[in-house]
Amino acid sequence: MSGANRTLPSGQGKPVVAVLGTGTMGKAMARNIAAAGLGLRAWNRSRAAAEPLADVGAEVCDTPAEACRGADVVLTALANEKVVESVMDQARDGLDGHPVWVQTCTVSPEGGRHLAEQAARLNVPYVEAPLLGTKEPAVAGTLTVLAASPQQEAREEVRPVLDAVGARTVWLDEVGQPSSLKLAYNAWVLTTVEGIAESLTLAGTLGVDPRLVIDVIDGSGLNSPYVQSKGPKMIDDDLDTPSFPLEAAAKDASLITHTARAAGLRLGIAEVVCERLHRAADDGLGRADVAATYRTSRQAAS
């Protein structure tokens, strides 16, 4: 690949990064990239969402190609595989410098390999890099990055970027493996959220204060920061400012169940969680936090 042995400008080891997609996660990562002293270019389908990044020195661009032109690393933080593929096709004319493409969207393992094939057609090195963490760790720069690349040398080039957005990078051997691990992780996350919702609903239906569920879990071997953060938000109905939007969780749940079926597995709990999340999205809760599944649980109990 022609960009494989490219050196960074002035030999400084400080890449210029183009962030394509400045939603909740993309904007937070872009701010941390700028805070790390890296060059920053930004594009979003709605330019207004990217404009605030000018305050941290970003060059806000009108097209994906413009944002990628002159960049050393392109980081995509977009909604799904189809959108990622489309945006990178739009960026084609700005990729003459062969920047390393860091793809952070949650996709299926097959989707990760499909995007790696697109990178090969675009003649750019590719790093599959789904993220563990939601809005709060994204803002704090403490995400965990799951990564793999067909180009060994790309690892070192993207290290300053991954260090800026995350506290830990876990490198796997092959493209597709980071997405597989991300889906396994999210299966646990979504099962935990649904489990909290059902426990609180059961307690309330049986006439017990749901807060006591959170209290007795606290200090036990099953306690976790997730229980202590999501549980009170469910009880207080403080769910309209999402750290992980329910519509994104429903998308991930579908990826989990479809990928499992393709592998010959039928995941009982994940199938139920997927159905519950899609029902909540159909009830108009897609833009609320994933913990809003509790609202659907309470409606079912009434």
Short mmCIF file of C-alpha atoms in Angstrom, two decimals:
data_model
loop_
_atom_site.label_atom_id
_atom_site.label_comp_id
_atom_site.label_asym_id
_atom_site.label_seq_id
_atom_site.Cartn_x
_atom_site.Cartn_y
_atom_site.Cartn_z
CA MET A 1 0.00 0.00 0.00
CA SER A 2 1.50 3.29 -1.10
CA GLY A 3 0.86 5.10 2.19
CA ALA A 4 2.34 2.40 4.39
CA ASN A 5 5.80 3.91 4.80
CA ARG A 6 4.74 7.55 4.88
CA THR A 7 6.32 9.72 7.60
CA LEU A 8 4.51 12.39 9.53
CA PRO A 9 4.98 16.08 8.72
CA SER A 10 8.30 17.52 9.89
CA GLY A 11 9.09 14.20 11.57
CA GLN A 12 7.29 15.46 14.66
CA GLY A 13 5.23 12.33 15.28
CA LYS A 14 2.14 14.53 15.81
CA PRO A 15 -0.44 13.57 13.20
CA VAL A 16 -3.12 15.79 11.75
CA VAL A 17 -6.43 14.06 12.38
CA ALA A 18 -9.64 14.38 10.37
CA VAL A 19 -12.69 13.44 12.45
CA LEU A 20 -15.68 12.52 10.30
CA GLY A 21 -18.81 12.58 12.43
CA THR A 22 -19.07 14.93 15.41
CA GLY A 23 -21.99 13.52 17.33
CA THR A 24 -21.70 12.71 21.02
CA MET A 25 -18.70 10.41 20.68
CA GLY A 26 -17.00 12.10 17.74
CA LYS A 27 -17.14 15.54 19.29
CA ALA A 28 -15.74 14.31 22.61
CA MET A 29 -12.90 12.45 20.89
CA ALA A 30 -12.14 15.46 18.69
CA ARG A 31 -11.79 17.71 21.75
CA ASN A 32 -9.37 15.26 23.35
CA ILE A 33 -7.39 14.99 20.12
CA ALA A 34 -7.02 18.78 20.10
CA ALA A 35 -6.14 18.81 23.81
CA ALA A 36 -3.31 16.36 23.06
CA GLY A 37 -1.78 18.92 20.71
CA LEU A 38 -2.64 17.09 17.49
CA GLY A 39 -3.84 18.88 14.40
CA LEU A 40 -7.61 18.64 13.96
CA ARG A 41 -9.95 18.86 11.00
CA ALA A 42 -13.64 18.09 11.41
CA TRP A 43 -16.67 17.33 9.27
CA ASN A 44 -20.27 16.51 10.11
CA ARG A 45 -23.29 16.11 7.86
CA SER A 46 -24.84 18.99 9.80
CA ARG A 47 -22.03 21.57 9.90
CA ALA A 48 -23.57 23.20 12.98
CA ALA A 49 -22.67 20.13 15.03
CA ALA A 50 -18.99 20.53 14.11
CA GLU A 51 -18.75 24.33 14.43
CA PRO A 52 -18.08 24.36 18.22
CA LEU A 53 -14.83 22.50 17.55
CA ALA A 54 -13.43 25.64 15.98
CA ASP A 55 -13.06 26.87 19.57
CA VAL A 56 -10.36 24.23 20.18
CA GLY A 57 -8.54 24.99 16.94
CA ALA A 58 -10.26 22.61 14.53
CA GLU A 59 -10.60 23.46 10.88
CA VAL A 60 -14.28 22.79 10.22
CA CYS A 61 -14.81 21.51 6.69
CA ASP A 62 -17.78 21.35 4.33
CA THR A 63 -17.14 17.92 2.83
CA PRO A 64 -15.49 14.66 3.93
CA ALA A 65 -12.93 15.02 1.12
CA GLU A 66 -11.97 18.51 2.28
CA ALA A 67 -11.53 17.29 5.86
CA CYS A 68 -9.32 14.38 4.78
CA ARG A 69 -7.10 16.41 2.49
CA GLY A 70 -3.74 16.84 4.25
CA ALA A 71 -4.67 14.57 7.18
CA ASP A 72 -2.43 11.78 8.45
CA VAL A 73 -5.24 9.94 10.23
CA VAL A 74 -8.95 9.82 9.41
CA LEU A 75 -11.20 8.83 12.32
CA THR A 76 -14.79 7.89 11.50
CA ALA A 77 -17.36 8.19 14.31
CA LEU A 78 -20.57 7.58 12.40
CA ALA A 79 -23.89 5.84 12.94
CA ASN A 80 -23.59 2.51 11.17
CA GLU A 81 -21.72 0.55 8.51
CA LYS A 82 -23.76 1.88 5.60
CA VAL A 83 -23.15 5.51 6.64
CA VAL A 84 -19.43 4.86 7.18
CA GLU A 85 -19.09 3.30 3.74
CA SER A 86 -20.95 6.18 2.08
CA VAL A 87 -18.96 8.91 3.84
CA MET A 88 -15.62 7.30 3.02
CA ASP A 89 -16.66 7.06 -0.63
CA GLN A 90 -17.40 10.80 -0.48
CA ALA A 91 -13.94 11.32 1.02
CA ARG A 92 -12.18 9.54 -1.85
CA ASP A 93 -10.83 12.69 -3.52
CA GLY A 94 -9.17 13.79 -0.26
CA LEU A 95 -7.29 10.55 0.36
CA ASP A 96 -4.34 11.09 -2.00
CA GLY A 97 -2.00 11.32 1.00
CA HIS A 98 -3.06 7.81 2.06
CA PRO A 99 -4.04 8.66 5.67
CA VAL A 100 -4.59 5.82 8.10
CA TRP A 101 -8.32 5.20 8.50
CA VAL A 102 -9.41 4.54 12.11
CA GLN A 103 -12.96 3.15 12.07
CA THR A 104 -14.70 3.38 15.48
CA CYS A 105 -18.34 2.61 14.65
CA THR A 106 -19.83 -0.58 16.12
CA VAL A 107 -20.39 -3.01 13.25
CA SER A 108 -20.58 -6.77 12.83
CA PRO A 109 -17.36 -8.75 12.33
CA GLU A 110 -18.38 -9.18 8.70
CA GLY A 111 -18.94 -5.42 8.53
CA GLY A 112 -15.46 -4.77 9.90
CA ARG A 113 -13.96 -6.97 7.19
CA HIS A 114 -16.14 -5.33 4.55
CA LEU A 115 -14.85 -1.88 5.54
CA ALA A 116 -11.27 -3.19 5.50
CA GLU A 117 -11.88 -4.23 1.89
CA GLN A 118 -13.14 -0.72 1.15
CA ALA A 119 -9.97 0.70 2.70
CA ALA A 120 -7.90 -1.49 0.37
CA ARG A 121 -9.86 -0.16 -2.62
CA LEU A 122 -9.26 3.39 -1.39
CA ASN A 123 -5.56 2.55 -0.93
CA VAL A 124 -5.43 3.65 2.71
CA PRO A 125 -4.18 1.70 5.75
CA TYR A 126 -7.03 0.55 7.98
CA VAL A 127 -7.44 0.22 11.74
CA GLU A 128 -10.63 -1.32 13.06
CA ALA A 129 -11.15 0.35 16.44
CA PRO A 130 -14.56 0.02 18.13
CA LEU A 131 -14.83 1.72 21.51
CA LEU A 132 -15.85 0.53 24.96
CA GLY A 133 -17.49 3.38 26.82
CA THR A 134 -20.23 5.96 26.47
CA LYS A 135 -20.43 9.75 26.65
CA GLU A 136 -18.77 10.22 30.04
CA PRO A 137 -15.56 8.25 29.34
CA ALA A 138 -15.46 9.72 25.85
CA VAL A 139 -15.42 13.22 27.35
CA ALA A 140 -12.84 12.17 29.96
CA GLY A 141 -10.63 10.46 27.37
CA THR A 142 -10.82 7.16 29.23
CA LEU A 143 -12.37 4.94 26.57
CA THR A 144 -11.03 1.45 25.92
CA VAL A 145 -10.16 0.94 22.26
CA LEU A 146 -10.31 -2.53 20.71
CA ALA A 147 -8.06 -2.51 17.66
CA ALA A 148 -6.68 -4.54 14.78
CA SER A 149 -5.02 -3.65 11.51
CA PRO A 150 -3.80 -5.52 8.42
CA GLN A 151 -0.84 -3.10 8.37
CA GLN A 152 1.45 -3.59 11.37
CA GLU A 153 3.11 -0.21 10.84
CA ALA A 154 -0.25 1.57 11.15
CA ARG A 155 -0.32 0.77 14.87
CA GLU A 156 2.50 3.14 15.70
CA GLU A 157 1.16 5.91 13.50
CA VAL A 158 -2.26 5.94 15.18
CA ARG A 159 -0.93 5.50 18.73
CA PRO A 160 -0.98 9.26 19.56
CA VAL A 161 -4.61 9.42 18.43
CA LEU A 162 -5.72 6.34 20.37
CA ASP A 163 -3.82 7.56 23.44
CA ALA A 164 -5.66 10.88 23.18
CA VAL A 165 -9.14 9.35 23.14
CA GLY A 166 -8.65 6.34 25.42
CA ALA A 167 -6.97 5.07 28.55
CA ARG A 168 -6.30 1.61 27.12
CA THR A 169 -5.88 0.05 23.69
CA VAL A 170 -6.30 -3.71 23.31
CA TRP A 171 -4.71 -4.94 20.07
CA LEU A 172 -6.13 -8.11 18.51
CA ASP A 173 -4.66 -10.22 15.74
CA GLU A 174 -7.17 -9.85 12.89
CA VAL A 175 -9.75 -7.43 11.54
CA GLY A 176 -13.19 -8.61 12.66
CA GLN A 177 -11.99 -9.65 16.10
CA PRO A 178 -12.39 -6.17 17.67
CA SER A 179 -15.99 -6.04 16.44
CA SER A 180 -16.61 -9.56 17.77
CA LEU A 181 -15.25 -8.56 21.19
CA LYS A 182 -17.27 -5.33 21.16
CA LEU A 183 -20.49 -7.24 20.49
CA ALA A 184 -19.72 -9.72 23.28
CA TYR A 185 -19.07 -6.80 25.64
CA ASN A 186 -22.25 -5.01 24.61
CA ALA A 187 -24.27 -8.20 25.11
CA TRP A 188 -23.20 -8.00 28.75
CA VAL A 189 -23.91 -4.25 28.99
CA LEU A 190 -27.41 -4.52 27.53
CA THR A 191 -28.24 -7.59 29.61
CA THR A 192 -27.14 -5.66 32.71
CA VAL A 193 -29.35 -2.68 31.83
CA GLU A 194 -32.38 -4.88 31.20
CA GLY A 195 -31.66 -6.84 34.39
CA ILE A 196 -31.60 -3.65 36.47
CA ALA A 197 -34.85 -2.49 34.86
CA GLU A 198 -36.62 -5.77 35.57
CA SER A 199 -35.37 -5.98 39.17
CA LEU A 200 -36.59 -2.46 39.91
CA THR A 201 -39.91 -3.12 38.20
CA LEU A 202 -40.42 -6.35 40.15
CA ALA A 203 -39.66 -4.64 43.47
CA GLY A 204 -42.06 -1.81 42.77
CA THR A 205 -44.81 -4.15 41.61
CA LEU A 206 -44.44 -6.20 44.81
CA GLY A 207 -44.69 -3.08 46.96
CA VAL A 208 -41.00 -2.67 47.84
CA ASP A 209 -39.14 0.61 47.36
CA PRO A 210 -36.98 0.04 44.23
CA ARG A 211 -34.19 2.08 45.83
CA LEU A 212 -33.69 -0.76 48.27
CA VAL A 213 -32.66 -2.99 45.36
CA ILE A 214 -29.83 -0.57 44.54
CA ASP A 215 -28.98 -0.32 48.23
CA VAL A 216 -28.64 -4.08 48.84
CA ILE A 217 -26.62 -4.56 45.65
CA ASP A 218 -24.21 -1.87 46.84
CA GLY A 219 -21.35 -3.56 48.67
CA SER A 220 -22.22 -7.01 47.37
CA GLY A 221 -20.10 -9.05 44.99
CA LEU A 222 -22.51 -8.18 42.17
CA ASN A 223 -22.25 -4.41 42.58
CA SER A 224 -20.87 -2.27 39.77
CA PRO A 225 -20.64 1.43 38.93
CA TYR A 226 -23.11 0.74 36.11
CA VAL A 227 -25.75 -0.50 38.55
CA GLN A 228 -25.18 2.49 40.82
CA SER A 229 -25.38 5.00 37.96
CA LYS A 230 -28.20 3.56 35.82
CA GLY A 231 -30.42 2.34 38.68
CA PRO A 232 -31.03 5.74 40.32
CA LYS A 233 -31.54 7.35 36.90
CA MET A 234 -34.25 4.79 36.15
CA ILE A 235 -35.99 5.42 39.46
CA ASP A 236 -35.75 9.22 39.10
CA ASP A 237 -36.79 9.00 35.43
CA ASP A 238 -33.67 11.02 34.59
CA LEU A 239 -33.27 9.48 31.15
CA ASP A 240 -33.67 12.23 28.57
CA THR A 241 -29.96 13.19 28.44
CA PRO A 242 -28.42 10.05 26.98
CA SER A 243 -24.91 8.76 27.54
CA PHE A 244 -25.82 5.77 25.34
CA PRO A 245 -28.94 6.49 23.22
CA LEU A 246 -31.51 3.72 23.24
CA GLU A 247 -31.75 3.72 19.43
CA ALA A 248 -28.01 3.00 19.24
CA ALA A 249 -28.39 0.24 21.83
CA ALA A 250 -31.21 -1.30 19.79
CA LYS A 251 -28.97 -1.22 16.70
CA ASP A 252 -26.20 -2.96 18.62
CA ALA A 253 -28.65 -5.53 20.01
CA SER A 254 -29.69 -6.40 16.47
CA LEU A 255 -26.04 -6.76 15.46
CA ILE A 256 -25.48 -9.09 18.43
CA THR A 257 -28.44 -11.37 17.68
CA HIS A 258 -27.91 -11.44 13.91
CA THR A 259 -24.19 -12.17 14.28
CA ALA A 260 -24.89 -14.93 16.79
CA ARG A 261 -27.48 -16.54 14.51
CA ALA A 262 -25.04 -16.42 11.60
CA ALA A 263 -22.57 -18.31 13.82
CA GLY A 264 -25.18 -20.93 14.68
CA LEU A 265 -26.04 -19.55 18.13
CA ARG A 266 -29.41 -18.59 19.56
CA LEU A 267 -28.75 -16.28 22.50
CA GLY A 268 -31.84 -16.45 24.68
CA ILE A 269 -31.27 -13.39 26.89
CA ALA A 270 -29.89 -11.25 24.07
CA GLU A 271 -32.93 -12.07 21.92
CA VAL A 272 -35.29 -10.86 24.65
CA VAL A 273 -33.22 -7.72 25.30
CA CYS A 274 -33.22 -6.94 21.57
CA GLU A 275 -37.00 -7.23 21.43
CA ARG A 276 -37.43 -5.01 24.51
CA LEU A 277 -35.13 -2.30 23.16
CA HIS A 278 -36.85 -2.20 19.79
CA ARG A 279 -40.23 -2.02 21.53
CA ALA A 280 -38.97 0.94 23.56
CA ALA A 281 -37.68 2.62 20.39
CA ASP A 282 -41.07 2.06 18.75
CA ASP A 283 -42.63 3.74 21.80
CA GLY A 284 -40.68 6.91 20.98
CA LEU A 285 -37.79 6.42 23.41
CA GLY A 286 -35.02 6.07 20.84
CA ARG A 287 -33.32 9.34 21.73
CA ALA A 288 -33.50 8.73 25.48
CA ASP A 289 -30.79 6.91 27.39
CA VAL A 290 -30.71 3.13 27.03
CA ALA A 291 -31.90 2.94 30.64
CA ALA A 292 -35.28 4.16 29.37
CA THR A 293 -36.07 0.51 28.78
CA TYR A 294 -37.24 0.78 32.42
CA ARG A 295 -40.17 2.88 31.24
CA THR A 296 -41.25 0.05 28.96
CA SER A 297 -40.84 -2.46 31.80
CA ARG A 298 -43.05 -0.35 34.09
CA GLN A 299 -45.72 -0.02 31.39
CA ALA A 300 -45.76 -3.80 30.97
CA ALA A 301 -46.18 -4.20 34.73
CA SER A 302 -49.13 -1.79 34.95
#
